[in-house]
Short mmCIF file of C-alpha atoms in Angstrom, two decimals:
data_model
loop_
_atom_site.label_atom_id
_atom_site.label_comp_id
_atom_site.label_asym_id
_atom_site.label_seq_id
_atom_site.Cartn_x
_atom_site.Cartn_y
_atom_site.Cartn_z
CA UNK A 1 132.95 86.82 51.81
CA UNK A 2 129.54 87.54 53.35
CA UNK A 3 129.85 84.79 55.98
CA UNK A 4 132.75 86.72 57.47
CA UNK A 5 130.90 90.04 57.65
CA UNK A 6 128.98 91.37 60.65
CA UNK A 7 126.42 93.94 61.71
CA UNK A 8 126.85 95.69 65.07
CA UNK A 9 123.80 95.68 67.32
CA UNK A 10 122.96 98.76 69.40
CA UNK A 11 124.72 97.24 72.43
CA UNK A 12 127.92 96.61 70.44
CA UNK A 13 127.43 92.85 69.99
CA UNK A 14 128.50 91.64 66.53
CA UNK A 15 126.05 89.45 64.60
CA UNK A 16 126.97 87.67 61.33
CA UNK A 17 125.26 89.27 58.32
CA UNK A 18 123.59 86.05 57.21
CA UNK A 19 122.18 83.22 59.31
CA UNK A 20 120.81 79.72 58.89
CA UNK A 21 117.08 79.50 59.52
CA UNK A 22 115.90 76.16 60.93
CA UNK A 23 112.10 76.37 60.74
CA UNK A 24 110.61 73.11 59.43
CA UNK A 25 113.86 71.18 60.09
CA UNK A 26 113.06 68.49 62.64
CA UNK A 27 114.98 67.90 65.85
CA UNK A 28 116.90 64.97 64.38
CA UNK A 29 117.82 66.40 60.97
CA UNK A 30 118.79 69.79 62.37
CA UNK A 31 121.84 68.24 64.07
CA UNK A 32 123.56 67.54 60.76
CA UNK A 33 122.16 70.75 59.21
CA UNK A 34 123.90 72.85 61.87
CA UNK A 35 127.12 70.87 61.50
CA UNK A 36 127.06 71.25 57.70
CA UNK A 37 126.36 74.97 57.95
CA UNK A 38 129.21 75.56 60.40
CA UNK A 39 131.56 73.52 58.20
CA UNK A 40 130.68 75.82 55.28
CA UNK A 41 131.48 78.89 57.35
CA UNK A 42 128.11 79.87 58.83
CA UNK A 43 128.42 81.26 62.33
CA UNK A 44 124.81 82.34 62.91
CA UNK A 45 122.06 79.82 63.70
CA UNK A 46 118.41 80.79 64.26
CA UNK A 47 115.85 78.59 66.02
CA UNK A 48 112.75 78.99 68.24
CA UNK A 49 110.84 77.18 70.94
CA UNK A 50 108.00 76.77 68.44
CA UNK A 51 110.27 74.94 65.98
CA UNK A 52 110.66 72.08 68.48
CA UNK A 53 114.29 71.57 67.44
CA UNK A 54 116.26 73.44 70.10
CA UNK A 55 117.73 70.21 71.47
CA UNK A 56 119.00 69.23 68.03
CA UNK A 57 120.41 72.70 67.35
CA UNK A 58 122.33 72.53 70.61
CA UNK A 59 123.64 69.08 69.75
CA UNK A 60 124.74 70.30 66.33
CA UNK A 61 126.58 73.20 67.92
CA UNK A 62 128.45 70.90 70.32
CA UNK A 63 129.41 68.55 67.48
CA UNK A 64 130.42 71.33 65.07
CA UNK A 65 134.04 71.51 66.18
CA UNK A 66 133.84 75.31 66.47
CA UNK A 67 134.19 77.09 69.82
CA UNK A 68 130.91 78.23 71.31
CA UNK A 69 132.13 81.84 71.55
CA UNK A 70 132.61 81.92 67.78
CA UNK A 71 128.95 81.10 67.08
CA UNK A 72 125.88 83.32 67.28
CA UNK A 73 122.81 81.38 68.41
CA UNK A 74 119.28 82.82 68.52
CA UNK A 75 116.05 81.36 69.87
CA UNK A 76 112.58 82.79 70.31
CA UNK A 77 110.11 82.82 73.18
CA UNK A 78 106.89 80.98 72.34
CA UNK A 79 104.26 83.46 71.15
CA UNK A 80 101.75 82.27 73.76
CA UNK A 81 103.92 83.23 76.73
CA UNK A 82 102.80 86.62 78.03
CA UNK A 83 103.84 86.74 81.68
CA UNK A 84 107.09 87.49 83.51
CA UNK A 85 107.18 84.25 85.43
CA UNK A 86 106.45 82.00 82.45
CA UNK A 87 108.96 83.88 80.29
CA UNK A 88 111.73 83.45 82.88
CA UNK A 89 110.98 79.73 83.06
CA UNK A 90 110.88 79.43 79.26
CA UNK A 91 114.26 81.14 78.84
CA UNK A 92 115.81 78.66 81.27
CA UNK A 93 114.05 75.79 79.49
CA UNK A 94 115.60 76.83 76.17
CA UNK A 95 119.08 76.94 77.71
CA UNK A 96 118.54 73.50 79.25
CA UNK A 97 117.14 72.01 76.04
CA UNK A 98 120.07 73.32 74.01
CA UNK A 99 122.67 72.48 76.66
CA UNK A 100 124.04 76.03 76.54
CA UNK A 101 125.12 78.44 79.27
CA UNK A 102 123.86 81.45 77.33
CA UNK A 103 122.14 82.47 74.10
CA UNK A 104 123.54 85.19 71.89
CA UNK A 105 120.04 86.48 71.36
CA UNK A 106 116.43 85.74 72.23
CA UNK A 107 113.35 87.27 70.63
CA UNK A 108 109.67 87.44 71.54
CA UNK A 109 108.36 85.37 68.63
CA UNK A 110 105.15 87.36 68.14
CA UNK A 111 103.29 90.16 69.91
CA UNK A 112 100.19 87.94 69.89
CA UNK A 113 99.67 84.21 70.44
CA UNK A 114 99.52 82.53 67.02
CA UNK A 115 95.84 81.60 67.43
CA UNK A 116 95.07 85.31 67.99
CA UNK A 117 97.51 86.74 65.41
CA UNK A 118 94.77 88.49 63.43
CA UNK A 119 92.74 89.61 66.46
CA UNK A 120 92.76 93.18 67.76
CA UNK A 121 94.05 92.54 71.31
CA UNK A 122 97.68 93.80 71.27
CA UNK A 123 98.62 91.97 74.51
CA UNK A 124 100.46 95.12 75.57
CA UNK A 125 100.89 94.27 79.24
CA UNK A 126 101.85 90.64 78.52
CA UNK A 127 104.54 91.74 76.09
CA UNK A 128 105.95 94.22 78.61
CA UNK A 129 106.06 91.44 81.21
CA UNK A 130 107.86 89.10 78.83
CA UNK A 131 110.26 91.91 77.97
CA UNK A 132 111.01 92.52 81.64
CA UNK A 133 111.98 88.84 81.90
CA UNK A 134 114.27 89.33 78.89
CA UNK A 135 115.89 92.34 80.54
CA UNK A 136 116.56 90.37 83.72
CA UNK A 137 118.01 87.43 81.76
CA UNK A 138 120.12 89.91 79.77
CA UNK A 139 121.43 91.51 82.98
CA UNK A 140 122.21 88.03 84.36
CA UNK A 141 124.32 87.16 81.30
CA UNK A 142 121.97 84.46 80.03
CA UNK A 143 121.24 86.48 76.86
CA UNK A 144 123.81 88.65 75.07
CA UNK A 145 121.15 90.49 73.07
CA UNK A 146 117.34 90.71 73.13
CA UNK A 147 114.78 91.58 70.52
CA UNK A 148 111.42 91.07 68.89
CA UNK A 149 109.85 89.21 65.99
CA UNK A 150 106.75 90.01 63.92
CA UNK A 151 106.25 93.26 65.85
CA UNK A 152 104.57 96.20 64.12
CA UNK A 153 105.51 99.80 64.99
CA UNK A 154 102.81 100.12 67.69
CA UNK A 155 103.96 96.85 69.26
CA UNK A 156 107.56 98.07 69.28
CA UNK A 157 106.49 101.39 70.82
CA UNK A 158 104.74 99.50 73.61
CA UNK A 159 108.09 97.95 74.57
CA UNK A 160 110.29 101.01 73.97
CA UNK A 161 108.09 103.26 76.10
CA UNK A 162 108.36 100.96 79.13
CA UNK A 163 111.77 99.31 78.85
CA UNK A 164 115.14 99.89 80.44
CA UNK A 165 116.95 97.95 77.67
CA UNK A 166 115.81 98.75 74.14
CA UNK A 167 115.13 96.00 71.57
CA UNK A 168 118.14 95.36 69.35
CA UNK A 169 116.41 93.39 66.57
CA UNK A 170 113.00 92.94 64.96
CA UNK A 171 112.79 89.76 62.87
CA UNK A 172 110.03 90.07 60.25
CA UNK A 173 108.84 88.63 56.96
CA UNK A 174 110.76 90.40 54.17
CA UNK A 175 111.35 89.30 50.61
CA UNK A 176 111.15 90.61 47.06
CA UNK A 177 107.49 91.67 46.61
CA UNK A 178 107.00 92.04 50.39
CA UNK A 179 109.12 94.85 51.78
CA UNK A 180 107.31 96.83 54.52
CA UNK A 181 109.25 100.07 54.00
CA UNK A 182 107.53 102.05 56.77
CA UNK A 183 108.21 99.41 59.44
CA UNK A 184 111.78 98.88 58.25
CA UNK A 185 112.47 102.62 58.27
CA UNK A 186 110.87 103.02 61.69
CA UNK A 187 113.03 100.27 63.20
CA UNK A 188 116.26 101.44 61.58
CA UNK A 189 115.66 104.99 62.88
CA UNK A 190 115.43 103.47 66.37
CA UNK A 191 118.69 101.57 65.79
CA UNK A 192 116.80 98.24 65.68
CA UNK A 193 118.30 95.84 63.14
CA UNK A 194 115.80 94.11 60.85
CA UNK A 195 116.27 90.38 60.33
CA UNK A 196 114.48 89.06 57.24
CA UNK A 197 112.99 85.60 57.50
CA UNK A 198 111.71 83.67 54.46
CA UNK A 199 113.82 85.81 52.06
CA UNK A 200 112.88 83.43 49.19
CA UNK A 201 109.18 83.57 50.15
CA UNK A 202 109.01 79.86 50.91
CA UNK A 203 110.28 79.15 47.41
CA UNK A 204 107.45 81.06 45.72
CA UNK A 205 109.90 83.56 44.18
CA UNK A 206 111.38 80.64 42.23
CA UNK A 207 108.19 80.72 40.12
CA UNK A 208 108.28 84.46 39.37
CA UNK A 209 109.36 85.06 35.76
CA UNK A 210 110.43 88.66 36.39
CA UNK A 211 112.62 87.63 39.33
CA UNK A 212 114.08 84.74 37.33
CA UNK A 213 115.04 87.09 34.49
CA UNK A 214 116.77 89.55 36.80
CA UNK A 215 118.66 86.68 38.49
CA UNK A 216 119.79 85.41 35.08
CA UNK A 217 121.03 88.91 34.22
CA UNK A 218 123.47 88.69 37.15
CA UNK A 219 124.32 85.04 36.56
CA UNK A 220 122.95 84.04 39.96
CA UNK A 221 120.14 81.86 41.31
CA UNK A 222 116.81 83.27 42.52
CA UNK A 223 117.74 82.53 46.18
CA UNK A 224 121.04 84.37 45.72
CA UNK A 225 119.26 87.39 44.23
CA UNK A 226 116.68 87.29 47.04
CA UNK A 227 119.31 87.15 49.77
CA UNK A 228 121.40 89.90 48.14
CA UNK A 229 118.24 92.03 47.91
CA UNK A 230 117.90 91.94 51.71
CA UNK A 231 121.56 92.77 52.19
CA UNK A 232 121.31 95.73 49.81
CA UNK A 233 118.60 97.11 52.11
CA UNK A 234 120.81 96.72 55.20
CA UNK A 235 118.80 93.75 56.49
CA UNK A 236 119.99 90.41 57.85
CA UNK A 237 118.59 87.49 55.80
CA UNK A 238 117.84 84.10 57.38
CA UNK A 239 117.44 81.58 54.53
CA UNK A 240 116.37 78.17 55.80
CA UNK A 241 117.58 74.88 54.37
CA UNK A 242 118.93 71.52 55.47
CA UNK A 243 120.66 70.99 52.11
CA UNK A 244 124.44 71.69 52.21
CA UNK A 245 124.51 72.59 48.50
CA UNK A 246 121.78 75.17 49.02
CA UNK A 247 123.60 76.50 52.10
CA UNK A 248 126.75 77.01 50.05
CA UNK A 249 124.79 78.64 47.21
CA UNK A 250 122.97 80.96 49.62
CA UNK A 251 126.28 82.29 50.92
CA UNK A 252 127.70 83.13 47.48
CA UNK A 253 126.21 86.60 47.27
CA UNK A 254 129.23 88.83 46.77
CA UNK A 255 127.68 90.89 44.00
CA UNK A 256 125.65 94.11 43.83
CA UNK A 257 122.18 94.78 42.43
CA UNK A 258 121.92 97.96 40.36
CA UNK A 259 119.78 100.85 41.59
CA UNK A 260 117.39 100.44 38.66
CA UNK A 261 116.92 96.71 39.33
CA UNK A 262 116.40 97.38 43.05
CA UNK A 263 113.59 99.78 42.15
CA UNK A 264 111.94 97.05 40.06
CA UNK A 265 112.30 94.51 42.87
CA UNK A 266 111.05 96.95 45.51
CA UNK A 267 107.86 97.71 43.59
CA UNK A 268 107.05 94.18 42.43
CA UNK A 269 103.50 92.97 42.94
CA UNK A 270 102.98 91.16 46.23
CA UNK A 271 102.83 87.36 46.27
CA UNK A 272 99.30 86.27 47.16
CA UNK A 273 99.95 82.55 47.66
CA UNK A 274 102.73 81.07 49.80
CA UNK A 275 101.86 77.47 48.93
CA UNK A 276 101.80 75.12 51.90
CA UNK A 277 103.00 77.93 54.18
CA UNK A 278 99.82 79.94 53.50
CA UNK A 279 98.10 78.32 56.49
CA UNK A 280 100.47 80.07 58.90
CA UNK A 281 99.32 83.39 60.40
CA UNK A 282 102.35 85.39 59.21
CA UNK A 283 101.49 84.47 55.62
CA UNK A 284 97.84 85.39 55.97
CA UNK A 285 96.40 82.12 57.24
CA UNK A 286 95.02 81.21 60.65
CA UNK A 287 96.49 77.74 61.19
#
């Protein structure tokens, strides 16, 4: 069963192969979402300072009935924080908000502040400062693993060339019709695990006739096919939902996609409209 399988990060820490994403789940509703997910067997929960639900995630973890050491909890540093001092403070604020002694992993949410996501300034020095804060928190035992999110190869290089602890993860947008092969290959060659957020493309894949037909061929749902697609590529999918039935469905992915069908899915035309999510910078918008 996929919920019982793990990847090993470069520092030897085990991370469950599928996680629950919590973006767009408010601080109140996320409490029961986390509890429901843990009850179904999920052991990996992903949140962020920007989601404004860290308190609820922490509450859900405490009420889950599962020992803290058996859960893998990730949060992300707000994209606007680009200094050592502010990053240190923000890490402690996340721990306080969640009521946890440590996080299993923390990521820099974006190399650029969201309002500048499409600008040319790479914020190189600010990212190195934030990373230095991560390294110190890692050495202090506050973070068991550290990584990046939405970083392109040049952004990753900026960290790798200056760091004493290498990034263990890069969490990026990956789904059928959007698979950045060069970035994925680059990260995997550096032993950086790719986590795939929005593996169902904010539900837009549910409207794709070609994807629907391939899912029907395997007797699975479009979300199941989409999640399996990421796993076939050696990536860690983070489907988000507050619906227990969808959580259960998302975890039932113990099947394989044929090589010929993977080729079709890998070369599918890119989605141009992410619906309501299109306003967000990672989907092409500017908020």
